[in-house]
Coordinates of C-alpha atoms and ligand atoms in Angstrom, one line a residue:
Chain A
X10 CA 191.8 91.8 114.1
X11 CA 190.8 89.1 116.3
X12 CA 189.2 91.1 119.0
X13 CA 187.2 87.7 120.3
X14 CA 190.6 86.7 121.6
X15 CA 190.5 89.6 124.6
X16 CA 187.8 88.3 126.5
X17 CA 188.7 84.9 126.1
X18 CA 191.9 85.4 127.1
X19 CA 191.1 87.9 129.9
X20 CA 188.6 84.9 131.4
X21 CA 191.4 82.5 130.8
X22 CA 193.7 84.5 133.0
X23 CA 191.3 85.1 135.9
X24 CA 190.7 81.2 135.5
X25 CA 194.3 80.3 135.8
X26 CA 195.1 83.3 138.6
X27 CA 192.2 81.8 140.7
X28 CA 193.3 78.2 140.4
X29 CA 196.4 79.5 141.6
X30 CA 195.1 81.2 144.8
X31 CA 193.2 77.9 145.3
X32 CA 196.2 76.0 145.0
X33 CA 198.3 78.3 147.6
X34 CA 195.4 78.9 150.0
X35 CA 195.4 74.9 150.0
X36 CA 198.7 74.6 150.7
X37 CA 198.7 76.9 153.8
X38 CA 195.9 75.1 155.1
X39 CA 197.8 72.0 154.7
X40 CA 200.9 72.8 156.0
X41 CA 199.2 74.5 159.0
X42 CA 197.4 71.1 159.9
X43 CA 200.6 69.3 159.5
X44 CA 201.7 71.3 162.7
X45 CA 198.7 70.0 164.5
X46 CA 201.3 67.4 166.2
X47 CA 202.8 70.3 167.9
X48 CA 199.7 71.5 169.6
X49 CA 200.6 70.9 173.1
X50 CA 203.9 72.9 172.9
X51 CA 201.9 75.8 172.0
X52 CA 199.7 76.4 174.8
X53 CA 200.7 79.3 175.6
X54 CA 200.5 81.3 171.7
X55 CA 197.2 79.6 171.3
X56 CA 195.7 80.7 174.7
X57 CA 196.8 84.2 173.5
X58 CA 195.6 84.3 170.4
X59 CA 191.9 83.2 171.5
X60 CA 191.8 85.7 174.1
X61 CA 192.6 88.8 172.1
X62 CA 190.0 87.8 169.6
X63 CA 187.2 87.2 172.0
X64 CA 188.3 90.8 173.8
X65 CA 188.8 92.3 170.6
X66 CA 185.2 91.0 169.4
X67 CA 182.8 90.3 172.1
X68 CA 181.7 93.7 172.4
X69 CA 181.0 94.0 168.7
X70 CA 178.6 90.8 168.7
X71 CA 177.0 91.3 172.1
X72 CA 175.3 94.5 170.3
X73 CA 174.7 93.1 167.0
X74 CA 173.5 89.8 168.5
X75 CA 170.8 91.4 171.0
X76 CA 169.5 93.4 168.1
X77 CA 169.3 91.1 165.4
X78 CA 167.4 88.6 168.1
X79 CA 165.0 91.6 168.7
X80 CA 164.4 92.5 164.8
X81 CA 164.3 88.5 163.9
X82 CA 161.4 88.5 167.0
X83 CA 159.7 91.3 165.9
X84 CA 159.0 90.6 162.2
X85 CA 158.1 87.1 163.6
X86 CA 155.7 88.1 165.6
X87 CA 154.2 90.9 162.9
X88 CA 154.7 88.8 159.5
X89 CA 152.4 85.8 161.6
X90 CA 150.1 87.9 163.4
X91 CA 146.6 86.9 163.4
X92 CA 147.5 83.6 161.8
X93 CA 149.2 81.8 164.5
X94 CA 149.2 81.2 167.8
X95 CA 151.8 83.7 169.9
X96 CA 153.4 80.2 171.2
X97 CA 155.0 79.9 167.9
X98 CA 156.7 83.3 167.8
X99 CA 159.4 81.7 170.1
X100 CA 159.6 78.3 168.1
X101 CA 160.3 80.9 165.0
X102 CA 162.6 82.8 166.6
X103 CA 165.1 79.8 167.9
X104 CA 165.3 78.0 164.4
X105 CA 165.5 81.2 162.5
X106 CA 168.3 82.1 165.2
X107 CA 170.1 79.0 166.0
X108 CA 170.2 77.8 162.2
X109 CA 171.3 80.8 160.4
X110 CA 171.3 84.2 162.3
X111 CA 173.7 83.1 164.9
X112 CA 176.1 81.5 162.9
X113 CA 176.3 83.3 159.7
X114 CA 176.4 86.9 161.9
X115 CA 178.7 85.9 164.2
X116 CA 181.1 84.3 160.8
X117 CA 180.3 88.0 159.2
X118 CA 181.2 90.5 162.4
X119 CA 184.8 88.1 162.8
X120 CA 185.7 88.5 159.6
X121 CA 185.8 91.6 159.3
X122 CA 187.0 92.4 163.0
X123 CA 189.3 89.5 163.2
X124 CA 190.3 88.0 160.3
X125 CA 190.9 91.9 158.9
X126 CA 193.3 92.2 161.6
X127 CA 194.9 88.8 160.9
X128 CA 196.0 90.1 157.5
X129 CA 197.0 93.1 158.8
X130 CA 199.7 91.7 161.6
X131 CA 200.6 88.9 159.1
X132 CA 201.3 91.4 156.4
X133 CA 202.9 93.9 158.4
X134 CA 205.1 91.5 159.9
X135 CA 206.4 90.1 156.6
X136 CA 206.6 94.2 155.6
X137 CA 209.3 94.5 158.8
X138 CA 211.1 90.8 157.5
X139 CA 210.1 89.3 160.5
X140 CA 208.7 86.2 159.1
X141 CA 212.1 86.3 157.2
X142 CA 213.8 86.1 160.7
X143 CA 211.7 83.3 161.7
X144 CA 212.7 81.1 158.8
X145 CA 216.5 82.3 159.3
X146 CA 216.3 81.4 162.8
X147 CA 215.1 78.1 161.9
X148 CA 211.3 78.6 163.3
X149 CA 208.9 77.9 160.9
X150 CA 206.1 80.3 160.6
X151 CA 203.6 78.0 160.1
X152 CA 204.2 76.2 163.7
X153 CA 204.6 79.6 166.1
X154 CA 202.6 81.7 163.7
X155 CA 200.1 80.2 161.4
X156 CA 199.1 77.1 163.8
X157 CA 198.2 79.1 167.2
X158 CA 196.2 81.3 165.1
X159 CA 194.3 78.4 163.0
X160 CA 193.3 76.7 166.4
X161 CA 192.5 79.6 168.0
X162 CA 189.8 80.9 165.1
X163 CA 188.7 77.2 165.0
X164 CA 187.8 77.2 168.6
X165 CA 186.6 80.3 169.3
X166 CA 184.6 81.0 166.1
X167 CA 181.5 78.4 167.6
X168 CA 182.0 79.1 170.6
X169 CA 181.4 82.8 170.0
X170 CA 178.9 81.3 168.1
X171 CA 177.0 79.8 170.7
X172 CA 177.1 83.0 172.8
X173 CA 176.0 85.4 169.9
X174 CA 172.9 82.4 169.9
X175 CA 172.3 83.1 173.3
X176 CA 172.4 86.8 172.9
X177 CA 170.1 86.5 170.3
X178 CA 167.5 84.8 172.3
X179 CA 167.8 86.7 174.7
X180 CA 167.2 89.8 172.5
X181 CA 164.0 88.0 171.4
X182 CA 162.8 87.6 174.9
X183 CA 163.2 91.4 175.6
X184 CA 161.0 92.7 173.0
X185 CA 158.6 89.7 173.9
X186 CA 158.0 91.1 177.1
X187 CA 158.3 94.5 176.8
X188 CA 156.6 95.1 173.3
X189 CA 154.8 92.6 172.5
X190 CA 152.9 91.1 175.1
X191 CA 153.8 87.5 175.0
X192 CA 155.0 86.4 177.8
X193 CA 158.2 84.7 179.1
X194 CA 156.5 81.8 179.8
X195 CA 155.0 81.9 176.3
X196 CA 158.7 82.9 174.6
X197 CA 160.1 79.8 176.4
X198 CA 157.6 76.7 175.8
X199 CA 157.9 77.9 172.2
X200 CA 161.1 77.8 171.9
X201 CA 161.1 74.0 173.2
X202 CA 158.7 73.2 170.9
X203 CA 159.8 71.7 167.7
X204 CA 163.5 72.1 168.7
X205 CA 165.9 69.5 167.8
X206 CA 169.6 68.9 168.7
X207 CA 170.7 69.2 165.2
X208 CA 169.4 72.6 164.9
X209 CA 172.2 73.9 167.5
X210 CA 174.6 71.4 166.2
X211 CA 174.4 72.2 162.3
X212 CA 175.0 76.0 163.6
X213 CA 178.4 75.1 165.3
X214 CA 179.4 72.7 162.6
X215 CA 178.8 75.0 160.0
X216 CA 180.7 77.9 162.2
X217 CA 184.0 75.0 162.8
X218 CA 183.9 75.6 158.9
X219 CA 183.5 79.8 158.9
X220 CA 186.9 79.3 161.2
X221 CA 188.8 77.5 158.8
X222 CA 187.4 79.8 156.0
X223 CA 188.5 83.5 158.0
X224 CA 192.0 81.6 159.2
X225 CA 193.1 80.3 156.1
X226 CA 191.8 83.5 154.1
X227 CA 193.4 86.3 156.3
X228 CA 196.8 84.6 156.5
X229 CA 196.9 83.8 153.1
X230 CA 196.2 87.6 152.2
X231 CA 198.3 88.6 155.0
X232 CA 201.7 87.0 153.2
X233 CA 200.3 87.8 149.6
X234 CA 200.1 91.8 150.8
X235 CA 202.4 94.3 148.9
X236 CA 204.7 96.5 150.2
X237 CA 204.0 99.4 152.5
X238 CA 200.7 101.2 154.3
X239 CA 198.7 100.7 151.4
X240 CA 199.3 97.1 150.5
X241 CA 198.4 96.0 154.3
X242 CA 195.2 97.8 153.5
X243 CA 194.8 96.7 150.5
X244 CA 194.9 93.1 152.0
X245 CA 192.8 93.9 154.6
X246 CA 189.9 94.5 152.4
X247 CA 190.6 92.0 150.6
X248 CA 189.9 89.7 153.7
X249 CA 186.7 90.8 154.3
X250 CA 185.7 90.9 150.8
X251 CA 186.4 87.6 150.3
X252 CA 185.8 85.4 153.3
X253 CA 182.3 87.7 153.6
X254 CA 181.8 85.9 150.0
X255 CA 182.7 82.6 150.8
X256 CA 180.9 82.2 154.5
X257 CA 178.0 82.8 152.1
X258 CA 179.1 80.2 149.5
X259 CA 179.8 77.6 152.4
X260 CA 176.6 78.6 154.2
X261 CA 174.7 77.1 150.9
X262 CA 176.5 74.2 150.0
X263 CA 176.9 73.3 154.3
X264 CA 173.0 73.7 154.1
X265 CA 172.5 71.3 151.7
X266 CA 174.3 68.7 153.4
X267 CA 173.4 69.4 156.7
X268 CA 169.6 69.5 156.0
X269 CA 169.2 66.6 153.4
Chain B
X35 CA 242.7 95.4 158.7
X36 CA 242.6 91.9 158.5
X37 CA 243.0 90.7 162.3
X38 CA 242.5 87.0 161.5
X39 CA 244.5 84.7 159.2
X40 CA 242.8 84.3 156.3
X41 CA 243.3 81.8 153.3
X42 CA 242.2 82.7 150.3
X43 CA 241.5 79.3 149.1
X44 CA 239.5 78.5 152.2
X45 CA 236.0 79.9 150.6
X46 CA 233.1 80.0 153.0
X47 CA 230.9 81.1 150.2
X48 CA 230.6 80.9 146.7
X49 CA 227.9 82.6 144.1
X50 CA 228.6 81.5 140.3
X51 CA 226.4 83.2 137.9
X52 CA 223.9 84.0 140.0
X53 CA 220.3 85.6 138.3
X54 CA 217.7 86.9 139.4
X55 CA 214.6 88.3 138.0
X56 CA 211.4 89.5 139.4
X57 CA 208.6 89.7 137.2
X58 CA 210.3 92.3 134.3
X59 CA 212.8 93.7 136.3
X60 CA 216.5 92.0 135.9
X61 CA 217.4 92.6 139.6
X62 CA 221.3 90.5 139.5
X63 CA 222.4 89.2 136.1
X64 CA 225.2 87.4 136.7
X65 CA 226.6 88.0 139.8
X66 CA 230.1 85.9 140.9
X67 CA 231.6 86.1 144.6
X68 CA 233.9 84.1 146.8
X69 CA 233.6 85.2 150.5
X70 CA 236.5 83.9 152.4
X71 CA 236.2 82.0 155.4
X72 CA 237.1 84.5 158.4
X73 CA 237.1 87.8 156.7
X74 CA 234.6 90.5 156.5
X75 CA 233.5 91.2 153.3
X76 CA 231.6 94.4 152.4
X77 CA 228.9 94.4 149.3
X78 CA 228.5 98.0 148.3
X79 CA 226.2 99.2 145.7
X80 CA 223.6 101.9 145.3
X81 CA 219.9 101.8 147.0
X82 CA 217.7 99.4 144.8
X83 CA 220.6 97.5 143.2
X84 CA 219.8 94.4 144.6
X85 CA 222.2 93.8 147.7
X86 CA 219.7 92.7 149.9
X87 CA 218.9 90.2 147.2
X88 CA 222.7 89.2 147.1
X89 CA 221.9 88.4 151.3
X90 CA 219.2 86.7 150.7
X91 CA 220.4 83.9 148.3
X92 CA 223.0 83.6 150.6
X93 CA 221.0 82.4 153.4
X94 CA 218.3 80.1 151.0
X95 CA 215.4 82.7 151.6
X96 CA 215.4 83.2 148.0
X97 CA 216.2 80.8 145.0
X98 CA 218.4 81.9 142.3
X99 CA 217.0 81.9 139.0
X100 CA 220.3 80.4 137.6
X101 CA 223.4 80.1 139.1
X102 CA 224.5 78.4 142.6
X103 CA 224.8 79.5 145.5
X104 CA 227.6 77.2 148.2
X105 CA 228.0 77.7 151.5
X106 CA 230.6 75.7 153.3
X107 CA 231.4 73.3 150.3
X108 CA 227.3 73.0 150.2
X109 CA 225.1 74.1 147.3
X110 CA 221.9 75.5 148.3
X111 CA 220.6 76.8 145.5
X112 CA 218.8 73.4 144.2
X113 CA 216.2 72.9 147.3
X114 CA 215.9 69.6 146.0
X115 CA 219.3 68.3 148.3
X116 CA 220.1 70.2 151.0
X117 CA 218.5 70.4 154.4
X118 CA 218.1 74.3 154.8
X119 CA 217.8 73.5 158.6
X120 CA 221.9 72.5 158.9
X121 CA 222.7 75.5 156.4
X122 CA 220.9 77.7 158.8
X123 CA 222.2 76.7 162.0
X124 CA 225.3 78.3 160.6
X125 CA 224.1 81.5 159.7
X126 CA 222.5 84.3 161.6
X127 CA 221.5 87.2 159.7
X128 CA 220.4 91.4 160.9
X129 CA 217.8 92.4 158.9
X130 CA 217.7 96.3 158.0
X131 CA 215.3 97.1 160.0
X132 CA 215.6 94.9 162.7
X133 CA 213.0 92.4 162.7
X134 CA 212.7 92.0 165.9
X135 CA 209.7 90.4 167.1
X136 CA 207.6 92.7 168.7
X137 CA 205.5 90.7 170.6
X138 CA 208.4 89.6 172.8
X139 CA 210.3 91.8 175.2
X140 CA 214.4 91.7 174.4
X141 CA 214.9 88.9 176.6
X142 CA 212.4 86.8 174.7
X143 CA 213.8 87.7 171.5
X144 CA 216.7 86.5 171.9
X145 CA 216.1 83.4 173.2
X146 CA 213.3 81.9 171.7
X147 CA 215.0 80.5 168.9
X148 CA 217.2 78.7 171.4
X149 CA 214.8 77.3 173.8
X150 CA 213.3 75.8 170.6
X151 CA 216.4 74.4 169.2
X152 CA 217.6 73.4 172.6
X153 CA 214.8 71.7 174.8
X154 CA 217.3 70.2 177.1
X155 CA 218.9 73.3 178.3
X156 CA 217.6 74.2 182.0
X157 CA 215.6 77.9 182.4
X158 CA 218.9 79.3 184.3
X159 CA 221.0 78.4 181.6
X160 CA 218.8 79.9 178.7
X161 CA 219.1 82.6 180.5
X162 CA 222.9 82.8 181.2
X163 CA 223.5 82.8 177.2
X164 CA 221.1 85.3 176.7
X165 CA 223.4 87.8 179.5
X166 CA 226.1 86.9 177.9
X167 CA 225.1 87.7 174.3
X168 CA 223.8 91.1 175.7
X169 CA 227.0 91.4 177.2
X170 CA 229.3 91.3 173.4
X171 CA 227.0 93.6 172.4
X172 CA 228.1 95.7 175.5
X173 CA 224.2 96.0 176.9
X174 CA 223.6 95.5 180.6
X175 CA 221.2 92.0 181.7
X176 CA 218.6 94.5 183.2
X177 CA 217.9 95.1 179.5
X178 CA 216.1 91.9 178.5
X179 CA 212.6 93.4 179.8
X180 CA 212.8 96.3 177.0
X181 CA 209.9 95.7 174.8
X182 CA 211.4 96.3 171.1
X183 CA 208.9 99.2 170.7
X184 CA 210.6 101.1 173.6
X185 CA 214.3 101.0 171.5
X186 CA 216.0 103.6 169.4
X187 CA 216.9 102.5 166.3
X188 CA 220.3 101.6 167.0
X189 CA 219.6 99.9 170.3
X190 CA 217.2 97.2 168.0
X191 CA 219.7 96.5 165.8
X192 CA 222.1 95.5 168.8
X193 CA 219.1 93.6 170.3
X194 CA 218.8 92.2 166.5
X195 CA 222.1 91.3 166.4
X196 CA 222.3 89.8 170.2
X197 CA 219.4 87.7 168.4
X198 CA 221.0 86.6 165.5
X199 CA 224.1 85.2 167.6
X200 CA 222.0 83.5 169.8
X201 CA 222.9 80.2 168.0
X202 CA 226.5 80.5 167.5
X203 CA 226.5 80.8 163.9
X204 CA 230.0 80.6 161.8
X205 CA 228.9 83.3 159.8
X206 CA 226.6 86.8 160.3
X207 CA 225.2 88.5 157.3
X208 CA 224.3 92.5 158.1
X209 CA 222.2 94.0 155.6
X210 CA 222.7 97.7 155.9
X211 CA 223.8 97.8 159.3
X212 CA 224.1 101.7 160.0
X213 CA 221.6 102.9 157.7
X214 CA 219.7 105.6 159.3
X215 CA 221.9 106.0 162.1
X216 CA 223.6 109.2 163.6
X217 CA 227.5 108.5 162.5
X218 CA 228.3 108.0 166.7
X219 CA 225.7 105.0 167.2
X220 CA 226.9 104.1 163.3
X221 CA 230.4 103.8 164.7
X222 CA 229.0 101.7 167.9
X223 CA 227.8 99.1 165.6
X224 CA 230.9 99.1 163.2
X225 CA 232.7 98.4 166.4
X226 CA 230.8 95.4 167.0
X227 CA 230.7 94.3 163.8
X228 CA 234.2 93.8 164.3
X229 CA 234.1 92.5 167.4
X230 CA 232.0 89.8 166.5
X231 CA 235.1 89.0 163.9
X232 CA 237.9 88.8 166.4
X233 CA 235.6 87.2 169.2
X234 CA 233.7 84.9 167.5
X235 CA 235.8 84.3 164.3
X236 CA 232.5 84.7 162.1
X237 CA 232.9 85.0 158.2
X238 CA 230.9 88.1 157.8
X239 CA 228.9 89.4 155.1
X240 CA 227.9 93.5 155.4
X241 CA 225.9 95.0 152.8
X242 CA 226.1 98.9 152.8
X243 CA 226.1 102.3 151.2
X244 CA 227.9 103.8 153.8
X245 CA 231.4 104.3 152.9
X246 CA 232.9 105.5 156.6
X247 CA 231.1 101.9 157.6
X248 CA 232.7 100.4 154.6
X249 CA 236.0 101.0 155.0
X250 CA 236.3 100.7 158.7
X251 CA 235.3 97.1 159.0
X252 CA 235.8 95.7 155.5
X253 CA 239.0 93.2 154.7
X254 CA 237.7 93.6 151.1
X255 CA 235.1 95.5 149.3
X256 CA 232.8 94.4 146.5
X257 CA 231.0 96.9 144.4
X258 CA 227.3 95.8 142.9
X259 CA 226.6 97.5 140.0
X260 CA 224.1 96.8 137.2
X261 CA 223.0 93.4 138.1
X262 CA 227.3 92.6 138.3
X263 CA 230.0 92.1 140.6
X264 CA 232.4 95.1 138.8
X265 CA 235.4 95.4 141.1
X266 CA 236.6 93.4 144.0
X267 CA 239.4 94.5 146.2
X268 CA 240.9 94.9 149.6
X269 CA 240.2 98.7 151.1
X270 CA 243.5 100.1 149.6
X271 CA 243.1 98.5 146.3
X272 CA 239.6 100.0 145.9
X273 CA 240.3 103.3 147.4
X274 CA 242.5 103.3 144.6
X275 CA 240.6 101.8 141.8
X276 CA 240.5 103.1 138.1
X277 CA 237.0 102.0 137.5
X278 CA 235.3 104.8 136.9
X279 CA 231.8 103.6 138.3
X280 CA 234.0 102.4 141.7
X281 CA 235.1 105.9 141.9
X282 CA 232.2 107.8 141.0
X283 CA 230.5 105.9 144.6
X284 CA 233.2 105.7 146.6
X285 CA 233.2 109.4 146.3
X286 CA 229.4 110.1 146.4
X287 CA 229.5 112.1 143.0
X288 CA 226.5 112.1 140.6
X289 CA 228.2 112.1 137.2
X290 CA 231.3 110.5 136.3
X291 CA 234.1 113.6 135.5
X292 CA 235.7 112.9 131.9
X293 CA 239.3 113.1 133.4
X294 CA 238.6 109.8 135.3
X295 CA 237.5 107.1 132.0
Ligands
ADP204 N1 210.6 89.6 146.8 C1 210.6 90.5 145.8 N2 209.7 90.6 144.8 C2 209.8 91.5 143.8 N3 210.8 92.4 143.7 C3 211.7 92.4 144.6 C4 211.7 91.5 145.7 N4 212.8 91.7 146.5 C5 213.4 92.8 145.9 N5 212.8 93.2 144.8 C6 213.2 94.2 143.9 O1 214.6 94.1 143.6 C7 215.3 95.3 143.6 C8 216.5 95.3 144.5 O2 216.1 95.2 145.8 P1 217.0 95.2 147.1 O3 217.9 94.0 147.0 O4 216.2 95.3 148.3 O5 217.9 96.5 146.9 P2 219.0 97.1 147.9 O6 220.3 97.1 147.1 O7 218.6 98.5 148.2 O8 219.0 96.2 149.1 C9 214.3 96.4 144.1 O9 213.9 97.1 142.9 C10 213.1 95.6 144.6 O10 211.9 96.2 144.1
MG205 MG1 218.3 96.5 151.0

């Protein structure tokens, strides 16, 4: 009879569920920064956490870095050719890196190599009760779980950041030399040129925020998963899914501040 | 065999019309207990009828939809006034599978929790508690460097229980201690849960389907059925029982015979 109600209704739900998930992915980010006073008692959590995801995703953003660099270089050179001077080949290559490539690549390649696997223990774990036995044993989960894992992502999101930048460049300066005939003198005096602080900064500001994003997205999925094999993977996907959708979101609106 | 004295009116635990539903499924309806303090008492009921629910209101890691839930003269069931932390210091729990943390060799496990609630106690004597929790559970001190992926089955739920007494708790909830153990490590544990009675004094809580474990280290039995507490009793009185649905576990049949309603 009243067949208008479905899709009203259906949007009203998907309203209300997502205000939800707002509302509890607000709260874990919360209580997780509350536990910021306990920092210095876990050193040693932290310190682990930071290493594993550097090991786990260096290797993964040293190739993709050095070939984005060389493809960002490359169409550079080609798109400009004949119009401007080789000089600026460089200068394009740094801001096009250092703005965007770097930081929104690096944000990409962790979230689904890191903050995949962050759902994945997470879920697991609260699969085998153990975040159960936490709370029984009086731990909370946000100090010894949530908090070394939030200050690890925070930290070593820029910074891996800043070395997929390098990488990057780096990648530009190979295929300057050895394919297109610019020099490395050239590369380098046009990479000074026109380069300002805030182009570096407003890449590892906007990366501090990619952190937070992957963190508070992969352990939130991580404690939502269902039961078994299948939910963990189920949550896993949804990690990537979403933070992948939400880097981009926050790249825009970060953009628009940043760059007023 | 009730080894310790044990008053009746002295009730460790108390759940008055407990309910619980997830989502559409009426998991306990209305389910009414008093756990004494000092004796074992042994939850049975079939797989999926809610007994590690039961566990878990017990120890305020879930929230009763109506109904309370007392411990120790305490009522935990509203968060609003109690301070889980002092309700928990008195409880350890084993979880069915263990839930040990696998990150941490045995050692660790069992003594995080105390180095956290305990600052002030020196290195040496963390780890004197932790030899002589291993030792009740009758392991050896070389065995705090096992990682928990190295351990059989019933060798983490030692380790889990070493764990859970760790703090010294009053009372020790099992949930399904010797499922999916061979009937010789099954007996090891029932030994210890009944050690961990006369030794320690704990009220205990076990939640099981095994009927050998059930009647060796219960002082009474409670059945689960149907969202309900249907029959409480000591081990005679419910080897003995006349309720059909008692019977038709206790004996492991599928259909209740006509002779017995
Ligand atoms: N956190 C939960 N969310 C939704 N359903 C649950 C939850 N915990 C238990 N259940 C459901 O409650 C029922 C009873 O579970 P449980 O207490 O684990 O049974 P058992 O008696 O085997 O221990 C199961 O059908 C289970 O699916
Ligand atoms: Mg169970």
């Amino acid at each position: 009879m009243s067949w208008w109600r479905y899709p009203i209704e259906g949007i009203g739900k998907i309203l209300i569920s997502g205000i939800s998930n707002i509302g509890e992915i607000v709260c874990i980010l919360i209580r997780t920064i509350k536990c910021i006073p306990y920092v210095h008692k876990n050193v040693g959590l932290i310190v682990k956490q930071m290493v594993s995801i550097g090991v786990s995703s260096i290797p993964l953003l040293f190739v993709t870095s050095i070939f984005t660099g060389m493809v960002a270089t490359v169409q550079a050179e080609f798109q400009f050719r004949d119009l401007v001077a080789d000089k600026f080949v460089g200068t394009a290559a740094c801001k096009m890196i250092l703005i965007e490539l770097g930081p929104i690549l690096t944000a990409l390649v962790l979230a689904g190599r890191v903050g995949s696997a962050l759902a994945a223990e997470i879920g697991s774990m609260r699969e085998k009760e153990e975040l159960d036995a936490y709370t029984v044993l009086g731990l909370d989960t946000y100090r010894y779980l949530a908090l070394p894992r939030f200050v690890a992502f925070i930290t070593m999101v820029p910074c891996l950041t800043v070395i997929s930048n390098c990488l990057a460049l780096i990648g530009g300066w190979i295929v300057c030399v050895l394919a297109l005939d610019i020099t490395s003198y050239t590369y380098y005096t046009g990479m000074q040129y026109l380069f300002q602080p805030m182009d570096l900064w407003a890449g590892v500001i906007k990366s501090f925020v990619f952190g937070v994003i992957i963190f508070v997205l992969g352990y939130y999925h991580g404690i939502k998963a269902g039961a078994g094999a299948r939910g963990v993977g189920v949550a896993t996907m949804n990690v990537v899914v979403s933070s992948c959708l939400m880097i981009l979101i926050a790249d825009f609106a970060l953009a628009a501040v940043l760059f007023k | 065999m009730p080894n310790v004295n044990i008053n009746p009116d002295d009730v460790m635990i108390k759940l008055r019309g407990l309910k619980k539903i997830f989502g559409s499924q009426d998991v306990l309806l209305d389910v009414n207990l008093d756990i004494r303090r000092g004796e074992t008492m042994v939850i049975i009921g079939q797989s999926g009828s809610g007994k590690s629910v039961i566990l878990k209101h017990m120890i305020g890691l879930l929230q009763p939809d109506e109904g309370e839930v007392a411990v120790d003269g305490i009522t935990i069931s509203t968060p609003k006034y109690f301070d889980a932390r002092t309700i928990r210091r008195k409880m350890g729990m084993l979880f069915q599978m263990g839930a040990l943390f696998d990150s941490m060799d045995t050692g660790e496990n069992i003594a995080f929790a105390l180095r956290e609630h305990h600052p002030e106690l020196t290195e040496a004597q963390v780890q004197k508690v932790v030899t002589d929790k291993l030792k009740l559970i009758n392991l050896v001190p070389e065995f705090r460097v096992k990682m928990p992926s190295e351990l059989s089955g019933g060798m983490r739920k030692r380790v889990a229980l070493a764990r859970a007494i760790a703090l010294s708790p009053e009372i020790l909830l099992y949930d399904e201690p010797t499922t999916g153990l061979d009937p010789i490590t099954s007996d090891v544990i029932n030994d210890l849960i009944l050690d961990m009675q006369s030794k320690l004094g704990v009220t205990s809580v076990v939640v099981t389907h095994d009927m050998v474990s059930a009647f060796k280290v219960a002082d009474r039995i409670a059945m689960l059925y149907k969202g309900r507490i249907i029959e409480v009793g000591t081990v005679e009185e419910i080897k003995n029982t006349a309720n059909p649905f008692v019977r038709q576990f206790i004996t492991g049949q599928r259909k209740i015979t006509s002779e017995e309603e």
